[in-house]
XYZ file of C-alpha atoms in Angstrom:
312
model
C 143.244 125.510 146.614
C 144.790 123.077 149.550
C 146.369 124.310 153.070
C 150.281 125.321 151.977
C 149.706 124.982 148.155
C 151.139 128.454 147.723
C 152.872 128.642 151.041
C 156.257 128.282 150.326
C 157.465 129.268 154.141
C 157.401 126.281 156.450
C 155.605 123.894 153.934
C 156.782 120.564 152.974
C 158.254 121.257 149.267
C 160.310 123.980 150.556
C 162.181 121.502 153.041
C 165.074 121.337 150.911
C 165.250 124.933 150.687
C 165.220 124.549 147.119
C 163.114 128.063 146.334
C 163.090 127.988 142.432
C 161.345 123.899 142.641
C 158.621 125.313 145.047
C 157.766 128.365 142.460
C 157.686 125.330 139.583
C 155.819 123.103 141.498
C 153.150 125.681 142.272
C 153.225 126.984 139.008
C 152.078 123.512 137.109
C 149.457 122.932 139.711
C 148.895 126.028 139.420
C 148.723 125.684 135.146
C 146.873 121.870 135.926
C 143.640 123.680 137.848
C 143.111 126.529 134.418
C 144.020 123.621 132.413
C 140.983 121.492 134.251
C 138.669 124.585 134.365
C 138.894 125.843 131.065
C 138.543 121.716 129.706
C 135.014 122.221 132.078
C 134.355 125.568 130.580
C 134.343 124.559 127.084
C 132.494 121.663 127.209
C 129.629 123.043 128.799
C 129.303 125.968 126.229
C 129.681 123.105 123.691
C 126.994 121.029 124.800
C 128.423 117.265 124.234
C 127.549 117.558 120.887
C 131.659 118.605 119.482
C 132.953 115.214 120.595
C 132.147 112.955 118.152
C 134.916 113.203 116.400
C 137.995 112.425 117.953
C 140.120 114.500 116.581
C 138.414 117.686 116.352
C 138.752 116.891 120.716
C 142.247 116.728 121.163
C 142.373 119.702 118.704
C 140.502 121.054 121.293
C 142.241 120.158 124.411
C 145.748 121.499 122.809
C 143.994 124.585 122.417
C 143.307 124.508 126.185
C 146.562 124.206 126.875
C 147.759 127.137 125.222
C 144.771 129.091 126.649
C 145.975 127.433 130.372
C 149.491 128.651 129.499
C 149.697 132.939 129.876
C 150.255 134.949 132.658
C 149.242 133.641 136.175
C 147.489 137.118 138.341
C 147.934 137.003 142.041
C 145.190 139.676 143.856
C 144.619 141.004 147.234
C 141.348 140.804 149.201
C 139.050 143.579 148.090
C 140.642 144.869 145.312
C 139.341 146.266 142.004
C 141.041 144.209 139.096
C 138.674 144.833 135.976
C 137.260 148.616 135.970
C 134.283 149.299 133.704
C 135.101 151.715 130.828
C 139.184 149.501 130.620
C 139.740 148.268 127.582
C 138.993 144.934 127.146
C 142.788 143.430 127.050
C 142.276 139.797 128.364
C 139.627 138.003 130.034
C 140.195 136.275 133.135
C 139.732 132.506 134.161
C 138.909 132.226 137.989
C 142.104 130.056 138.983
C 141.283 129.579 142.974
C 138.796 132.819 145.727
C 136.363 134.449 144.399
C 135.486 137.770 143.360
C 131.946 140.213 143.068
C 130.590 142.050 139.887
C 129.068 145.133 140.372
C 127.092 147.311 138.145
C 126.442 150.881 137.870
C 122.398 151.741 138.286
C 120.738 154.945 138.687
C 124.087 155.858 139.495
C 125.543 153.566 141.875
C 127.217 150.554 142.077
C 124.501 147.274 142.696
C 126.086 144.066 142.978
C 125.132 141.566 140.648
C 126.602 138.062 141.599
C 129.808 136.142 142.756
C 132.463 135.057 140.931
C 134.438 131.845 142.435
C 137.223 129.415 140.454
C 136.490 128.078 137.428
C 134.276 131.207 135.968
C 135.973 133.374 133.328
C 134.893 137.620 133.169
C 135.564 139.714 130.765
C 134.651 137.701 128.216
C 131.753 140.322 126.288
C 134.330 142.722 126.192
C 136.882 140.383 124.584
C 134.315 138.819 122.543
C 132.927 141.960 121.025
C 135.702 143.711 121.310
C 133.597 146.799 123.394
C 135.371 148.434 127.233
C 134.426 146.525 129.583
C 130.613 147.256 131.460
C 131.245 145.839 134.939
C 133.029 145.929 138.308
C 135.036 143.353 139.498
C 136.676 143.541 143.370
C 138.343 140.442 144.677
C 136.684 139.353 147.688
C 139.484 137.617 149.425
C 143.129 136.225 147.585
C 142.226 135.620 143.656
C 144.535 133.384 141.508
C 143.776 134.693 137.634
C 144.536 133.540 134.593
C 144.657 136.505 132.084
C 143.638 135.596 128.506
C 144.853 137.721 125.603
C 141.755 139.192 124.188
C 143.063 138.018 120.580
C 143.791 134.580 121.964
C 140.648 133.685 123.388
C 138.020 135.538 120.648
C 140.411 132.867 117.934
C 139.291 129.718 120.497
C 135.901 131.319 121.030
C 135.476 131.444 117.173
C 136.559 128.702 116.218
C 135.361 126.161 117.775
C 131.815 127.549 116.867
C 130.937 129.427 120.873
C 131.136 132.818 120.085
C 129.424 133.996 116.309
C 130.981 137.474 114.956
C 127.239 137.538 113.300
C 125.243 136.949 116.093
C 123.278 133.604 117.627
C 126.103 131.613 119.569
C 126.063 130.790 122.732
C 127.459 133.168 124.101
C 125.354 135.301 122.730
C 122.390 133.531 123.903
C 124.214 133.289 127.766
C 124.709 137.262 127.704
C 120.992 138.007 126.619
C 118.773 136.289 128.934
C 121.775 136.787 132.188
C 120.514 140.885 132.911
C 116.976 139.309 133.076
C 118.461 135.811 134.952
C 119.890 138.485 137.618
C 117.300 140.637 138.339
C 115.487 136.918 139.453
C 114.815 137.326 143.191
C 115.378 132.986 142.842
C 118.656 133.175 140.422
C 119.821 136.838 140.901
C 121.493 137.911 144.514
C 123.903 136.141 145.848
C 124.646 132.604 143.710
C 127.560 131.692 141.465
C 127.919 132.824 138.057
C 128.060 129.187 136.622
C 124.713 128.879 137.637
C 123.310 131.563 135.937
C 125.099 131.487 133.119
C 124.192 127.663 132.726
C 120.605 128.634 133.715
C 120.769 131.799 131.122
C 121.929 128.539 128.502
C 118.708 126.184 128.458
C 116.099 129.680 129.142
C 114.074 129.596 126.159
C 112.230 133.746 125.510
C 108.861 134.316 125.127
C 107.242 137.248 124.170
C 103.972 138.778 125.393
C 101.534 140.568 123.672
C 99.465 143.595 125.774
C 96.388 141.348 127.187
C 98.068 137.951 126.375
C 98.078 135.663 128.954
C 99.048 131.556 130.261
C 98.769 129.731 132.861
C 102.088 128.928 133.898
C 101.330 126.227 136.647
C 99.633 123.642 133.406
C 101.268 124.199 130.128
C 102.316 120.816 129.728
C 105.918 121.080 131.439
C 107.407 122.140 134.308
C 108.728 125.222 134.199
C 109.601 128.551 135.535
C 108.603 131.466 133.542
C 111.086 134.832 135.072
C 110.137 138.496 134.212
C 111.787 142.578 133.626
C 109.802 143.877 136.166
C 106.009 143.064 138.503
C 104.892 146.866 137.238
C 104.662 144.440 133.675
C 102.164 141.804 135.304
C 99.010 141.048 137.060
C 97.813 137.955 137.744
C 94.387 136.172 137.713
C 92.260 134.402 140.574
C 88.825 132.337 140.805
C 88.004 135.839 139.400
C 89.907 138.152 140.624
C 92.670 140.133 139.946
C 95.587 140.834 141.005
C 98.009 143.689 140.283
C 100.322 143.833 142.533
C 102.469 140.694 142.252
C 105.142 140.338 144.447
C 107.913 139.279 142.321
C 107.891 139.198 138.777
C 108.456 134.360 138.567
C 105.642 132.167 138.048
C 105.071 128.347 137.825
C 106.931 128.036 141.292
C 104.592 125.213 142.083
C 105.706 123.285 138.855
C 108.860 122.682 140.532
C 107.133 121.179 144.078
C 105.962 118.608 145.913
C 102.780 120.375 147.504
C 99.130 120.369 146.256
C 99.702 123.877 142.948
C 97.286 126.540 143.362
C 96.791 127.565 139.399
C 96.451 130.724 138.114
C 96.791 133.135 135.305
C 99.146 134.968 134.865
C 98.752 138.219 132.389
C 100.759 141.028 130.144
C 100.198 144.745 130.875
C 101.856 145.375 128.330
C 104.167 143.800 125.518
C 107.299 142.005 126.778
C 109.692 139.379 127.881
C 109.951 136.277 129.621
C 112.358 134.093 130.139
C 110.669 129.784 130.296
C 112.717 127.949 132.417
C 111.964 124.346 131.558
C 113.205 121.699 134.083
C 114.892 118.800 131.757
C 117.877 116.825 131.567
C 119.840 120.011 131.312
C 118.334 121.732 134.564
C 117.082 119.103 136.334
C 119.784 120.223 138.395
C 118.312 123.422 139.715
C 116.040 121.790 142.283
C 119.190 119.284 144.068
C 120.448 123.191 144.902
C 119.641 124.253 148.321
C 119.584 127.834 147.689
C 116.916 127.400 144.534
C 114.432 124.862 146.620
C 114.048 127.498 149.915
C 113.602 130.256 147.740
C 111.330 128.313 145.299
C 109.741 127.256 148.295
C 109.892 130.951 149.846
C 107.929 132.501 147.147
C 105.303 129.591 146.558
C 104.234 129.968 150.133
C 103.776 133.517 150.037
C 102.368 133.513 146.920
C 99.336 131.083 148.494
C 99.170 134.302 150.936
C 98.585 136.500 148.413
C 96.230 135.116 145.526
C 93.822 133.890 149.012
C 93.847 137.081 150.042
C 92.551 138.453 146.954
C 89.555 136.312 147.062
C 88.886 137.138 150.911
C 85.873 138.694 151.402
C 86.607 142.213 153.283
């Protein structure tokens, strides 16, 4: 939000003394931001395959304007505005400000992500017609567009980003996101939109107990995210590493330094997410936080593996 955009007292817009005009201007700016954010959101989910038909694109734009023409709520800092267990009457598109998302784990609250302007939250409960599964708290001043549940569900089904019978792109994101949020690379303090984008293009790979793979030599530039360190062990130079630092593998594929190849073994039946660096995820290494965390992981893993083969 630009400086003075929502500050009526002393702003250039109320020099005329017409407060109604200022309110209308602010509303128009917020509505246009809502339209822009909603269009970005829909385009990302439609994966560019939708816009081959100009008539359908015009239809999408019309529905986006309908979605944007709803109540915009102003929320004070440090205010819980979505609560776990509440009825999902609406979804929220953040227009400005940021919010933190918390889940209950082992009797306490755990922060899983941060949502910012352009992020949509509360969509799971709205589309699945279920109570909210997380708590959301404003971190600063937040403006949020509240989209009624029935309207959002109608649009999501119409444009096939949600399939009531399963298999929609939103369902794929929801299924993959918990593993991503639990990872040390894409979890803590990573914006919601980045987590969703990784989840959208990640592929689930099922592993049987004892099954192994070489993450640094599978023909692709990919990293693999596991559910828990206990589910895996590593083999390096005929030595086994059972106490691994993170269930994240293939980090060398995305870095330029020398590769230390190792083998990953599944200790039990489990699932990993394969995140392949390709046309849809080539931005990952352009995010400083991801590059730093992958570099740190590669350095720690090198020490971990070399310590295993060091004579005692």
